[in-house]
Tab-separated table of C-alpha atoms in Angstrom:
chain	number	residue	atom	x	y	z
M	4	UNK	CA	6.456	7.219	-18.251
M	5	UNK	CA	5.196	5.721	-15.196
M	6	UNK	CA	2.368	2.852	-15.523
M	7	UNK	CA	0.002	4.525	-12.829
M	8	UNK	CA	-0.182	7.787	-13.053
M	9	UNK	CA	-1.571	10.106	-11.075
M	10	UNK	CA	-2.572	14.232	-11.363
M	11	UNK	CA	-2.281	16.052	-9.412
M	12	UNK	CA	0.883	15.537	-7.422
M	13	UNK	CA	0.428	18.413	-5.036
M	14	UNK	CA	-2.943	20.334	-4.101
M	15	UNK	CA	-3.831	22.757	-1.757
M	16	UNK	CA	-7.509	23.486	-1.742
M	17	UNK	CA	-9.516	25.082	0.927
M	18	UNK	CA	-12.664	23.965	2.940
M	19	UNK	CA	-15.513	23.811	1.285
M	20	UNK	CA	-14.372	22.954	-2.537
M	21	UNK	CA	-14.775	20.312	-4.683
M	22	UNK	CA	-11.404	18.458	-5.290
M	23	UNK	CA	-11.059	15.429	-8.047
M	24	UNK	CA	-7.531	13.310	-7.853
M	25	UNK	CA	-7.371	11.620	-11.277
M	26	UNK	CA	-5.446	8.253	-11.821
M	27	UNK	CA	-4.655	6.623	-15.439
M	28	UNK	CA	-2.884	3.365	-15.925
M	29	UNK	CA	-1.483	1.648	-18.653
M	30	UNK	CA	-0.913	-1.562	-17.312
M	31	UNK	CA	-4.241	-3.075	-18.529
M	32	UNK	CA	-5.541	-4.031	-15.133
M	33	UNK	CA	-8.892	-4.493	-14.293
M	34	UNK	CA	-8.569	-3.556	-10.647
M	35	UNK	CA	-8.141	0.097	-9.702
M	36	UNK	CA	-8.413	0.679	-5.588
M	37	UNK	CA	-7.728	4.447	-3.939
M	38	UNK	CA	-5.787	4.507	-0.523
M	39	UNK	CA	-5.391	7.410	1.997
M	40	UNK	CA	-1.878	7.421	3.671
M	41	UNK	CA	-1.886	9.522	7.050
M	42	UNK	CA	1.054	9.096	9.348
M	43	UNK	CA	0.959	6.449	11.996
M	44	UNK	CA	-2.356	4.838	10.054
M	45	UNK	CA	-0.323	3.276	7.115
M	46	UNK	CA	-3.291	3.373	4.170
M	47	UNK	CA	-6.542	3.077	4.456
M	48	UNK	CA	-8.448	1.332	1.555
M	49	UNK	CA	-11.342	4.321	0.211
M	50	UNK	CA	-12.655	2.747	-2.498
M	51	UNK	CA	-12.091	-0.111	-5.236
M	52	UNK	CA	-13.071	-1.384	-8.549
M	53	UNK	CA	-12.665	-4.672	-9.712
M	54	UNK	CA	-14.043	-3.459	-13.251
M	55	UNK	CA	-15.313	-0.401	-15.159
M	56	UNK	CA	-19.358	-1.563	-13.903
M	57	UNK	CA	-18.434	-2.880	-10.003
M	58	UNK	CA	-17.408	-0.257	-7.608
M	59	UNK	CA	-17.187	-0.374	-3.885
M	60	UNK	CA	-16.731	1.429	-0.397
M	61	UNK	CA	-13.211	0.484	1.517
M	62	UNK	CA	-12.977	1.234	5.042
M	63	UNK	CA	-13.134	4.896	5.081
M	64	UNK	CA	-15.712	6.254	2.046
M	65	UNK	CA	-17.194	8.656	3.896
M	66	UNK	CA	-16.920	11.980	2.350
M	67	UNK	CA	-15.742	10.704	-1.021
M	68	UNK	CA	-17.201	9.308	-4.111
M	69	UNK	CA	-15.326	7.785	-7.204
M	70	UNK	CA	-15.908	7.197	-10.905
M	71	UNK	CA	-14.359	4.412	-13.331
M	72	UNK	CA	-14.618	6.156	-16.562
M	73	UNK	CA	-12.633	3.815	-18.498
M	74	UNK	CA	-10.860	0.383	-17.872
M	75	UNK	CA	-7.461	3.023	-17.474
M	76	UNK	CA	-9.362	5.767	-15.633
M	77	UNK	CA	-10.423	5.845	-12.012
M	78	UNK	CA	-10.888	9.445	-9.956
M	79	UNK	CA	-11.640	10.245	-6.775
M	80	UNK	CA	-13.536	13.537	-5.790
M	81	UNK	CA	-14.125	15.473	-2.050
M	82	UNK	CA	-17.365	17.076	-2.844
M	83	UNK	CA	-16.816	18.974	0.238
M	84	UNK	CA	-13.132	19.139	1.212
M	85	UNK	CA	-12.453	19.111	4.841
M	86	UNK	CA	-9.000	19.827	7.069
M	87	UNK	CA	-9.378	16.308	8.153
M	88	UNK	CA	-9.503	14.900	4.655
M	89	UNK	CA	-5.196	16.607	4.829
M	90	UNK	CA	-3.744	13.020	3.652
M	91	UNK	CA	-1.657	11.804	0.820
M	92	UNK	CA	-3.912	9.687	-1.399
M	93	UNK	CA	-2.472	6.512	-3.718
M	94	UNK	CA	-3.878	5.560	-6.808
M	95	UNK	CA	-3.201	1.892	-7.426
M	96	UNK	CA	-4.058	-1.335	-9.806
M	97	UNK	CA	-3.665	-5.154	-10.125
M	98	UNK	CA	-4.763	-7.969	-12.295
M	99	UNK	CA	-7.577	-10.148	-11.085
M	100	UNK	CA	-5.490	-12.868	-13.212
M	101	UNK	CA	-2.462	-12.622	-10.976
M	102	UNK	CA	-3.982	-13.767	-7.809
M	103	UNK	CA	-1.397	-15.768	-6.555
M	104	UNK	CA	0.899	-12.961	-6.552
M	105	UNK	CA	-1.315	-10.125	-5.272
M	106	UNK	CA	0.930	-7.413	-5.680
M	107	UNK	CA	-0.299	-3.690	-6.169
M	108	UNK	CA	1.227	-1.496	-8.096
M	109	UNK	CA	0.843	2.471	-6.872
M	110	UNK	CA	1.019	5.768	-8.129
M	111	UNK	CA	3.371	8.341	-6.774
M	112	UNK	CA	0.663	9.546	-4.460
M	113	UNK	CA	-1.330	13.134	-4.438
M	114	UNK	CA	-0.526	15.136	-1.637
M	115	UNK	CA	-3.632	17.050	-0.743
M	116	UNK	CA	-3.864	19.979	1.750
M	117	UNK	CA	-7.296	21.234	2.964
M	118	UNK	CA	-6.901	24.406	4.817
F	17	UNK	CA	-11.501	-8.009	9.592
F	18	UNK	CA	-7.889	-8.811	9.193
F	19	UNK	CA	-5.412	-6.420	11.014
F	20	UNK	CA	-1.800	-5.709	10.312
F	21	UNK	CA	0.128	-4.819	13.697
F	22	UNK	CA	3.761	-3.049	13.087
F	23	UNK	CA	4.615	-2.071	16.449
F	24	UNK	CA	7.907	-0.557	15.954
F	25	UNK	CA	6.925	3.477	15.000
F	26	UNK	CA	10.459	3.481	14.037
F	27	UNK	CA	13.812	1.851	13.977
F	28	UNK	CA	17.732	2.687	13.184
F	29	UNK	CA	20.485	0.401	11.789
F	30	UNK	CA	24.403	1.394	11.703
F	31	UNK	CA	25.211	0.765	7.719
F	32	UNK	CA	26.637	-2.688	6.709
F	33	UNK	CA	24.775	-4.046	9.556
F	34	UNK	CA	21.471	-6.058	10.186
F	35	UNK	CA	18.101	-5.375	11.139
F	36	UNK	CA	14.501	-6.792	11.790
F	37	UNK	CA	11.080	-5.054	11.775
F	38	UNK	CA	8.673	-7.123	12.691
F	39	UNK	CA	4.921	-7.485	11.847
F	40	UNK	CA	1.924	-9.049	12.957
F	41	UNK	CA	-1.382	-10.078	11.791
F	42	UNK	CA	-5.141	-11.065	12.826
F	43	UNK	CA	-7.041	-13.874	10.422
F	44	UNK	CA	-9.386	-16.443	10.214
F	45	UNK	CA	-8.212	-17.364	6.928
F	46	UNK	CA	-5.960	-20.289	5.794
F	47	UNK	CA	-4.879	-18.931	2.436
F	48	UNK	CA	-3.966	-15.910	2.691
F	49	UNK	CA	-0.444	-13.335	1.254
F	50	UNK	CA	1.768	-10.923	3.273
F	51	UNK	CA	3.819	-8.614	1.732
F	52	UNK	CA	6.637	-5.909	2.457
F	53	UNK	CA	6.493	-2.550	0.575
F	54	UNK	CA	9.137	0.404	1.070
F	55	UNK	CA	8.123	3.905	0.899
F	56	UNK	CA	10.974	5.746	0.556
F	57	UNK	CA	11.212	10.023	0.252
F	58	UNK	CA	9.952	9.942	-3.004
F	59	UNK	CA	6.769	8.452	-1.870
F	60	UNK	CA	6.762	5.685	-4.190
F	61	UNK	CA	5.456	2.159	-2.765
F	62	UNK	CA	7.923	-0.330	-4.046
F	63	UNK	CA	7.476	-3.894	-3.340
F	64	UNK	CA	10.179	-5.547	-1.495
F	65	UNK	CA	9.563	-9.355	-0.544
F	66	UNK	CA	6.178	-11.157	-0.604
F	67	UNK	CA	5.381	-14.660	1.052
F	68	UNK	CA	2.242	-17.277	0.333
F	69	UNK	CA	0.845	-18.382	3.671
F	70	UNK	CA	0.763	-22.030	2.190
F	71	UNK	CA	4.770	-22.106	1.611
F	72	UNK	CA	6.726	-23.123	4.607
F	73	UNK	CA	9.326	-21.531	3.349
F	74	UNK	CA	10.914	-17.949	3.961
F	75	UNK	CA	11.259	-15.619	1.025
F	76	UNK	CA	14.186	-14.144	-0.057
F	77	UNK	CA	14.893	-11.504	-2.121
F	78	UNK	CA	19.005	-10.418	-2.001
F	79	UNK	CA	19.477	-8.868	1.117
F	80	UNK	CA	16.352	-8.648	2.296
F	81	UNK	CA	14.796	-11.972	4.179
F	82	UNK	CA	11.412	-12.898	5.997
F	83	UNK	CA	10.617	-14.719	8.779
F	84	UNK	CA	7.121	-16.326	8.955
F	85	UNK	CA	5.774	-17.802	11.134
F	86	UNK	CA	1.971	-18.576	10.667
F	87	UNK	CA	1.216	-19.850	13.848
F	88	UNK	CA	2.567	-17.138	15.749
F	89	UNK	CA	0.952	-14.893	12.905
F	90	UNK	CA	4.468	-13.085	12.622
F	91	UNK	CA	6.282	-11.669	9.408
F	92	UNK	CA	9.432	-10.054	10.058
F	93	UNK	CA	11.615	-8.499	7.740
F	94	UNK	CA	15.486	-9.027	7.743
F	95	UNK	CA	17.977	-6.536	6.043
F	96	UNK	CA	21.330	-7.821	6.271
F	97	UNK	CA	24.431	-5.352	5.316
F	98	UNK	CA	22.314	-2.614	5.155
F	99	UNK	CA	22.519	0.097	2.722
F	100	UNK	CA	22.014	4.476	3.043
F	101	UNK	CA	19.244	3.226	0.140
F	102	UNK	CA	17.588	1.094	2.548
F	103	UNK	CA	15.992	4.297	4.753
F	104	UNK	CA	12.689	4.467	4.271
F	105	UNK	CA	9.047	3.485	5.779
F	106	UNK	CA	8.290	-0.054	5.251
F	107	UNK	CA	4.919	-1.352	5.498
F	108	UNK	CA	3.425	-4.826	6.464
F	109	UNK	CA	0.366	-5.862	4.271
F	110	UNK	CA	-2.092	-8.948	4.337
F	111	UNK	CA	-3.862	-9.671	1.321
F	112	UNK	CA	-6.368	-12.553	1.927
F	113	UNK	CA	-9.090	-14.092	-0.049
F	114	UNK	CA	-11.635	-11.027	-0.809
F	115	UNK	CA	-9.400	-10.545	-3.338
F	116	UNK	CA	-6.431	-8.178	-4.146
F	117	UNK	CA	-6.945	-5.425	-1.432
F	118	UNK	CA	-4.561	-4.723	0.941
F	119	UNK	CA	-4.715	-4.354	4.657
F	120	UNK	CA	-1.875	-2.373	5.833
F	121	UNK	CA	0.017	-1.684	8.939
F	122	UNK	CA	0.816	1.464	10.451
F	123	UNK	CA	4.644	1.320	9.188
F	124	UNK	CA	7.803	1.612	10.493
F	125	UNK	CA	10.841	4.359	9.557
F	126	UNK	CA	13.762	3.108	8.781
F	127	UNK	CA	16.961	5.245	9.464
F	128	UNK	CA	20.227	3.918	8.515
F	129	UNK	CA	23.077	5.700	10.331
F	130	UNK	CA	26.702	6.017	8.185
């Protein structure tokens, strides 16, 4: 089973509706983060959480909002999906105790389609 | 805010041979980690080579190789006898001292030719 996992792995939605993208890890990070991967832009940092009480905007929040329900659990919801919000999204954690390495560790991504 | 610069949208390599994708960066910061991650059809990031700013040294990882140079604010990536395996997107990515959050560049695609 993989360590970050992410549901669902393919959604087509439609403008208008409320979509949540649901990540789980059992890796027993404290850090969670959500990127958006369009093509050309690389990812785009949404939000992060370096723990279940601190959560933050990235560079892009607009649009979405997020909820760490658990240590393991960290969603992301379009309250309002838009065509523009078309993107894969990653799901990904690391350990604030591994800070010299800083390596993430991803999901296999959600592709979402808003028609 | 840091930015991560790949300026190559995309490259090709004949197999067994050796290519560079290069990489650049914008920081104010010191002490700071740059990273190469493959994306390959699957969609999975995988983590291929990471450096430390403060190590004058180039990482290695098999056949995969950086060069960095900090004051040029450069890291390329080096695959030598390259492999059908090796096609992919590869992204560039600073991490610096806000903590573990990635900047990322826009990527480059990888096509390895048989």
């Amino acid at each position: 089973d993989a360590d970050v996992t992410q549901t669902p792995r393919n959604r087509i939605t439609k403008t208008g509706k409320r979509i949540m993208l649901e990540c789980s890890q059992t890796k027993g990070h404290d850090r969670m983060y959500w990127y958006r991967q369009d093509p050309g832009l690389g990812l785009q940092l949404i939000y992060y959480s370096f723990d279940v009480k601190d959560i933050n905007k990235g560079e892009i929040s607009d649009g979405y909002s997020v909820s760490r329900q658990a240590q393991a659990k960290f969603s992301l919801s379009l309250e309002s999906a838009i065509p523009n919000q078309t993107a894969l999204y990653f799901c990904a954690t690391s350990d604030s105790r591994d800070r010299v390495a800083g390596e993430l560790f991803f999901g296999e991504g959600s592709r979402l389609t808003v028609l | 805010a840091q930015t991560v610069t790949q300026s190559q949208p995309e490259m090709s390599v004949q197999e067994a041979e050796t290519v560079t994708l290069s990489c650049t960066y914008d920081t104010s910061e010191s002490d700071y980690y740059l990273f190469w991650y493959k994306q390959p059809p699957s969609r999975q990031m995988i983590l291929v080579i990471r450096q430390e700013a403060y190590k004058q040294q180039n990482a290695t990882e098999n056949r995969f190789s950086v060069n960095f140079q900090k004051a040029a604010k450069s890291f390329s990536l080096k695959i030598s006898d390259s492999q059908l395996g090796d096609a992919a997107m590869y992204f560039c990515a600073y991490n610096g001292n806000a903590g573990n959050m990635l900047t990322f560049g826009g990527g480059t695609r990888l096509m390895v030719k048989p």
